[in-house]
Coordinates of C-alpha atoms and ligand atoms in Angstrom, one line a residue:
M1 CA 277.4 294.9 201.9
N2 CA 273.9 294.5 200.6
A3 CA 272.2 295.3 203.8
P4 CA 269.0 296.5 202.3
L5 CA 268.4 293.2 200.5
N6 CA 269.2 290.9 203.4
T7 CA 268.3 292.9 206.5
P8 CA 265.2 291.5 208.2
P9 CA 262.6 294.1 209.4
E10 CA 261.8 294.1 213.1
P11 CA 260.2 290.7 213.8
S12 CA 256.5 291.0 214.6
G13 CA 255.9 289.7 218.1
P14 CA 253.6 286.7 218.7
E15 CA 249.9 287.4 218.9
P16 CA 248.6 287.8 222.4
S17 CA 247.1 284.5 223.7
G18 CA 243.4 284.5 223.4
S19 CA 243.5 286.2 220.0
G20 CA 241.1 283.5 218.8
K21 CA 243.5 282.4 216.1
P22 CA 244.6 278.7 215.9
C23 CA 248.2 278.1 217.1
L24 CA 251.0 277.4 214.6
T25 CA 254.5 276.2 215.5
L26 CA 256.9 277.5 213.0
M27 CA 260.2 275.5 212.6
I28 CA 262.6 277.8 210.8
A29 CA 265.6 276.1 209.2
A30 CA 269.1 277.4 209.7
P31 CA 271.1 277.9 207.6
R32 CA 268.7 279.3 205.0
G33 CA 268.8 282.0 202.5
F34 CA 271.8 283.9 201.1
C35 CA 275.1 282.1 200.8
A36 CA 278.6 283.7 200.4
G37 CA 278.4 283.4 196.6
V38 CA 275.1 285.2 196.4
D39 CA 276.3 287.9 198.9
R40 CA 279.3 288.4 196.7
A41 CA 277.5 288.5 193.4
I42 CA 275.0 291.1 194.6
E43 CA 277.7 293.2 196.1
I44 CA 279.6 293.0 192.8
V45 CA 276.6 294.5 190.9
E46 CA 276.1 297.2 193.6
R47 CA 279.9 298.2 193.6
A48 CA 280.0 298.1 189.8
I49 CA 277.1 300.6 189.7
E50 CA 278.9 302.8 192.2
R51 CA 282.2 302.6 190.4
Y52 CA 281.2 302.8 186.8
G53 CA 277.8 304.6 187.1
A54 CA 274.4 303.3 185.9
P55 CA 273.6 301.5 183.8
V56 CA 275.6 298.4 184.5
Y57 CA 274.4 295.4 182.4
V58 CA 274.1 292.0 183.9
R59 CA 274.1 288.9 181.8
H60 CA 271.4 286.5 183.1
E61 CA 269.7 287.0 186.5
I62 CA 272.6 287.7 188.9
V63 CA 271.1 285.1 191.2
H64 CA 267.7 283.4 190.7
N65 CA 265.5 285.7 192.6
R66 CA 263.1 288.2 191.2
Y67 CA 263.1 290.4 194.3
V68 CA 266.9 290.7 194.1
V69 CA 266.8 291.4 190.4
D70 CA 264.1 294.1 190.8
S71 CA 266.1 295.7 193.7
L72 CA 269.2 295.9 191.5
K73 CA 267.2 297.2 188.5
A74 CA 266.0 300.0 190.8
Q75 CA 269.7 300.8 191.5
G76 CA 270.6 301.0 187.8
A77 CA 271.3 297.4 186.6
I78 CA 269.9 296.2 183.3
F79 CA 269.5 292.5 183.0
V80 CA 270.0 290.8 179.6
K81 CA 270.0 287.3 178.3
E82 CA 273.2 287.5 176.1
L83 CA 276.3 289.6 175.6
D84 CA 274.9 290.5 172.2
D85 CA 272.3 292.6 174.1
V86 CA 275.0 294.8 175.7
P87 CA 276.5 297.8 174.0
D88 CA 280.3 297.6 173.5
E89 CA 281.0 300.6 175.7
A90 CA 278.8 299.5 178.7
P91 CA 280.1 297.6 181.7
V92 CA 278.7 294.1 182.1
V93 CA 278.6 291.6 185.0
F94 CA 278.4 287.8 184.5
S95 CA 276.0 286.0 186.9
A96 CA 277.0 283.9 189.9
H97 CA 276.2 280.7 187.9
G98 CA 279.2 281.1 185.6
V99 CA 279.6 281.4 181.9
P100 CA 281.1 279.3 179.1
K101 CA 284.7 280.4 178.1
S102 CA 283.2 281.8 174.9
V103 CA 281.5 284.6 176.8
P104 CA 284.6 286.4 178.3
A105 CA 286.4 285.6 175.1
E106 CA 283.7 287.5 173.2
A107 CA 283.8 290.4 175.7
E108 CA 287.5 290.7 175.2
R109 CA 287.2 290.6 171.5
R110 CA 284.8 293.5 171.8
N111 CA 287.1 295.3 174.2
M112 CA 284.3 295.4 176.9
L113 CA 284.7 296.1 180.5
Y114 CA 283.4 293.0 182.3
V115 CA 283.2 291.8 185.9
D116 CA 282.8 288.1 186.6
A117 CA 280.5 287.4 189.5
T118 CA 280.8 283.6 189.1
C119 CA 280.8 282.0 192.6
P120 CA 284.3 280.9 193.5
L121 CA 283.0 277.4 194.2
V122 CA 281.7 277.2 190.6
S123 CA 285.0 278.6 189.3
K124 CA 286.7 275.8 191.2
V125 CA 284.7 273.2 189.2
H126 CA 285.7 275.1 186.0
R127 CA 289.4 274.7 186.9
Q128 CA 288.9 271.0 187.8
A129 CA 287.3 270.5 184.3
E130 CA 290.3 272.1 182.7
R131 CA 292.7 269.9 184.6
Q132 CA 290.8 266.7 183.8
I133 CA 290.9 267.6 180.1
E134 CA 294.7 268.3 180.4
K135 CA 295.0 264.7 181.7
G136 CA 293.2 263.4 178.6
Q137 CA 290.1 262.4 180.5
H138 CA 286.6 262.4 179.1
I139 CA 284.4 264.1 181.7
L140 CA 281.0 262.9 182.9
F141 CA 279.3 266.0 184.2
I142 CA 276.4 265.4 186.7
G143 CA 273.8 268.2 186.4
H144 CA 270.5 269.4 185.1
A145 CA 270.3 270.1 181.3
G146 CA 269.7 273.7 180.4
H147 CA 270.8 275.2 183.8
P148 CA 273.1 278.2 183.3
E149 CA 275.8 276.6 185.6
V150 CA 275.7 273.5 183.5
I151 CA 276.0 275.5 180.3
G152 CA 278.9 277.4 181.9
T153 CA 280.8 274.4 183.2
M154 CA 280.4 272.4 180.0
G155 CA 281.6 275.4 178.1
Q156 CA 284.9 275.3 179.8
V157 CA 286.1 272.4 177.7
P158 CA 286.1 271.5 174.0
E159 CA 282.9 270.1 172.7
G160 CA 282.7 266.3 172.6
Q161 CA 285.0 265.9 175.7
I162 CA 282.3 266.3 178.3
T163 CA 279.0 264.4 178.6
L164 CA 276.0 265.4 180.7
V165 CA 274.5 262.8 183.1
E166 CA 271.3 263.8 184.7
T167 CA 270.0 260.6 186.4
V168 CA 270.9 257.1 187.5
E169 CA 269.0 255.8 184.5
D170 CA 271.2 257.8 182.2
V171 CA 274.3 255.9 183.4
A172 CA 273.2 252.6 181.8
T173 CA 272.7 254.1 178.3
L174 CA 275.8 256.3 178.1
E175 CA 277.7 256.0 174.9
L176 CA 281.2 257.5 175.2
P177 CA 284.0 258.1 172.8
Q178 CA 286.4 256.2 175.2
T179 CA 286.0 254.6 178.6
D180 CA 289.7 254.1 179.6
N181 CA 290.3 257.5 181.0
L182 CA 287.1 258.9 182.6
S183 CA 286.4 261.4 185.3
Y184 CA 283.3 263.1 186.7
L185 CA 282.3 266.5 188.1
T186 CA 279.0 267.8 189.4
Q187 CA 276.9 271.0 189.4
T188 CA 277.2 272.7 192.8
T189 CA 273.5 272.9 193.6
L190 CA 272.3 269.2 193.3
S191 CA 270.6 266.9 195.7
V192 CA 273.3 265.4 197.9
D193 CA 271.5 262.0 198.0
D194 CA 270.7 261.8 194.3
T195 CA 274.2 262.7 193.4
E196 CA 275.6 260.0 195.6
E197 CA 273.4 257.5 193.8
V198 CA 274.6 258.7 190.3
I199 CA 278.2 258.5 191.4
T200 CA 277.7 255.0 192.7
A201 CA 276.1 254.0 189.4
L202 CA 279.0 255.5 187.5
T203 CA 281.5 253.8 189.6
E204 CA 279.8 250.5 189.2
R205 CA 279.7 250.8 185.4
F206 CA 283.1 252.4 185.1
P207 CA 285.2 251.2 188.0
Q208 CA 288.2 253.2 186.6
I209 CA 286.4 256.6 186.8
V210 CA 288.0 259.2 189.0
G211 CA 286.4 262.2 190.7
P212 CA 287.2 265.2 192.9
K213 CA 288.5 264.5 196.4
A214 CA 285.5 266.2 198.0
E215 CA 282.2 266.4 196.0
D216 CA 281.5 269.6 194.1
I217 CA 278.1 270.2 195.8
C218 CA 278.7 273.4 197.7
Y219 CA 278.6 273.9 201.4
A220 CA 275.5 276.1 201.2
T221 CA 273.5 273.6 199.2
S222 CA 274.4 270.7 201.4
N223 CA 273.8 272.6 204.7
R224 CA 270.3 273.8 203.6
Q225 CA 269.4 270.2 202.7
S226 CA 270.7 269.0 206.1
A227 CA 268.5 271.5 207.9
V228 CA 265.4 270.5 205.9
K229 CA 266.2 266.9 206.8
I230 CA 265.7 267.9 210.5
I231 CA 262.6 270.1 210.2
A232 CA 260.7 268.1 207.6
P233 CA 260.0 265.0 209.7
A234 CA 258.7 267.2 212.5
S235 CA 256.5 269.3 210.2
D236 CA 253.1 268.8 208.6
L237 CA 254.1 271.1 205.6
V238 CA 257.3 272.8 204.6
L239 CA 257.5 276.1 202.8
V240 CA 260.6 276.9 200.7
V241 CA 261.1 280.5 199.8
G242 CA 262.8 280.5 196.4
A243 CA 262.3 280.8 192.6
P244 CA 261.1 278.1 190.2
N245 CA 264.4 278.4 188.3
S246 CA 266.6 278.1 191.4
S247 CA 268.1 274.7 191.4
N248 CA 269.2 274.7 195.1
S249 CA 265.7 275.9 196.2
L250 CA 263.9 273.1 194.1
R251 CA 266.2 270.6 195.8
L252 CA 264.9 271.7 199.2
V253 CA 261.3 270.9 198.2
E254 CA 262.4 267.5 197.0
V255 CA 264.3 266.7 200.2
S256 CA 261.2 267.4 202.2
E257 CA 258.8 265.5 199.9
R258 CA 261.1 262.5 200.0
L259 CA 260.9 262.4 203.7
G260 CA 257.1 262.3 203.3
T261 CA 256.3 265.9 204.2
P262 CA 254.6 267.9 201.5
A263 CA 256.4 271.1 200.5
K264 CA 255.6 274.2 198.5
L265 CA 257.9 276.5 196.7
I266 CA 256.9 280.2 197.2
Q267 CA 258.4 283.3 195.8
R268 CA 256.6 285.8 198.1
A269 CA 254.2 285.6 201.1
A270 CA 251.4 286.5 198.7
D271 CA 251.8 283.0 197.1
I272 CA 250.6 281.3 200.3
D273 CA 247.1 279.9 200.0
P274 CA 245.7 280.0 203.5
A275 CA 243.9 276.7 202.8
W276 CA 247.4 275.0 202.8
L277 CA 247.4 275.6 206.6
D278 CA 244.3 273.5 207.2
G279 CA 245.2 270.8 209.7
V280 CA 248.8 272.1 209.9
G281 CA 250.1 272.4 213.5
T282 CA 253.8 272.6 212.7
L283 CA 255.1 274.3 209.6
G284 CA 258.7 274.1 208.4
L285 CA 260.1 277.2 206.7
T286 CA 263.4 277.6 204.8
A287 CA 264.8 279.6 201.9
G288 CA 267.1 278.8 199.0
A289 CA 270.5 280.4 198.7
S290 CA 269.3 283.2 196.5
A291 CA 266.3 284.2 198.7
P292 CA 266.7 287.3 200.9
E293 CA 265.9 287.0 204.6
M294 CA 263.4 289.9 204.1
L295 CA 261.2 287.5 202.2
V296 CA 261.3 284.9 205.0
R297 CA 260.2 287.6 207.5
E298 CA 257.5 288.6 205.1
V299 CA 256.2 285.0 205.2
V300 CA 256.3 284.9 209.0
A301 CA 254.4 288.2 209.2
K302 CA 251.7 286.8 206.7
L303 CA 251.3 283.6 208.7
A304 CA 250.9 285.7 211.9
E305 CA 247.8 287.3 210.3
W306 CA 246.1 284.0 210.2
R307 CA 247.7 282.1 213.1
N308 CA 249.0 282.5 216.6
V309 CA 252.6 281.8 215.6
S310 CA 255.4 280.5 217.9
E311 CA 258.8 280.5 216.2
E312 CA 261.6 278.0 216.7
T313 CA 264.9 277.9 214.8
V314 CA 266.5 274.6 214.1
T315 CA 270.2 274.9 213.3
A316 CA 272.0 272.2 211.2
A317 CA 275.3 274.0 210.7
E318 CA 277.1 277.3 211.3
E319 CA 278.2 279.2 208.2
K320 CA 281.1 281.7 208.3
M321 CA 282.1 281.6 204.6
V322 CA 282.9 284.9 203.0
F323 CA 284.3 285.3 199.5
K324 CA 286.6 288.2 198.4
L325 CA 285.4 290.6 195.7
P326 CA 287.3 290.8 192.4
R327 CA 290.3 293.1 192.7
Q328 CA 289.0 295.4 189.9
L329 CA 286.3 296.5 192.3
T330 CA 288.4 297.0 195.4
E331 CA 291.5 298.7 194.2
Ligands
LIG401 O1 272.2 277.4 190.8 P1 270.9 277.8 191.4 O2 269.8 277.7 190.3 O3 270.5 277.2 192.7 O4 271.1 279.4 191.6 P2 270.5 280.4 192.6 O5 270.8 281.8 192.0 O6 269.2 280.1 193.0 O7 271.4 280.3 193.9 C1 272.7 280.7 194.0 C2 273.7 280.2 193.1 C3 274.5 279.8 192.4 C4 275.6 279.4 191.5
LIG402 FE1 278.2 279.5 195.4 FE2 276.9 277.5 196.5 FE3 276.0 279.9 196.7 FE4 275.9 278.8 194.3 S1 274.8 278.1 196.2 S2 276.6 280.8 194.8 S3 277.8 277.5 194.4 S4 277.9 279.1 197.6

């Protein structure tokens, strides 16, 4: 397992009372941080380096976190944008967000050794897309344009048979090749509430549309949003540890703001401006699914330099999900 990436250092104890610092109640969300898909993706890169030797190429950031990427670079990973940037003879890992069908097809054409670290919950959406196309359906895919997962999922089906829907407003202006046989799917890391609104709008405009039995938003995304829904109303400010290109982390900022609590996305403790704490008695803290716990502890330690911190964990759900590694790395 990737213990060095996700093992917290010893927590620093609270400041002795009478330290002269103002008090700060820290409400820490649970679950937060790494999900099963991220754990698996990082372990895939580490095992690939062990098995094949460095360097192992990784197409796209394995997960959207600079600290994780830098740690893996130090172990021998080389991160690239496209398969074209990988020599034929080098092993390559595809990121947790998934890839269009054209990517493994190209790797096979070039006889490359590749390992697919696509999260199994993203792969499940890929299979749903294939099945919907087999049934002759036109797919409306709810997601954010340009995100690698959206590019990967839309690239599972022939061009022209899937249309991206980003917002409720998009629904009214959709122009489709046919409307008799429609289905929808979603990106895994969306806002639960926004997605419900888009699905309602789609169902109102196209009552015949069909979708998956359970929504495609993954358990980790929805649990982290549920936890923010508990801590935000009790906090004066919420800090979200995560990267600006991390969809699930950005959604946590939005959830808090929609509940009326300002929120800041930070990548590291050094991003915190101490002025943000002016007038803040209770601070909420969470982390996106790609942010290591070590970075959360770094934030707590930084806050303890300025405030007399008392920590409280608020648990919205227990998570026990573990995903198997690809067989090529375990046999
Ligand atoms: O999809 P998102 O931008 O949230 O990716 P991430 O790397 O931040 O989180 C884990 C995942 C996936 C798929
Ligand atoms: Fe998988 Fe969800 Fe984690 Fe993405 S956020 S890697 S879909 S479990």
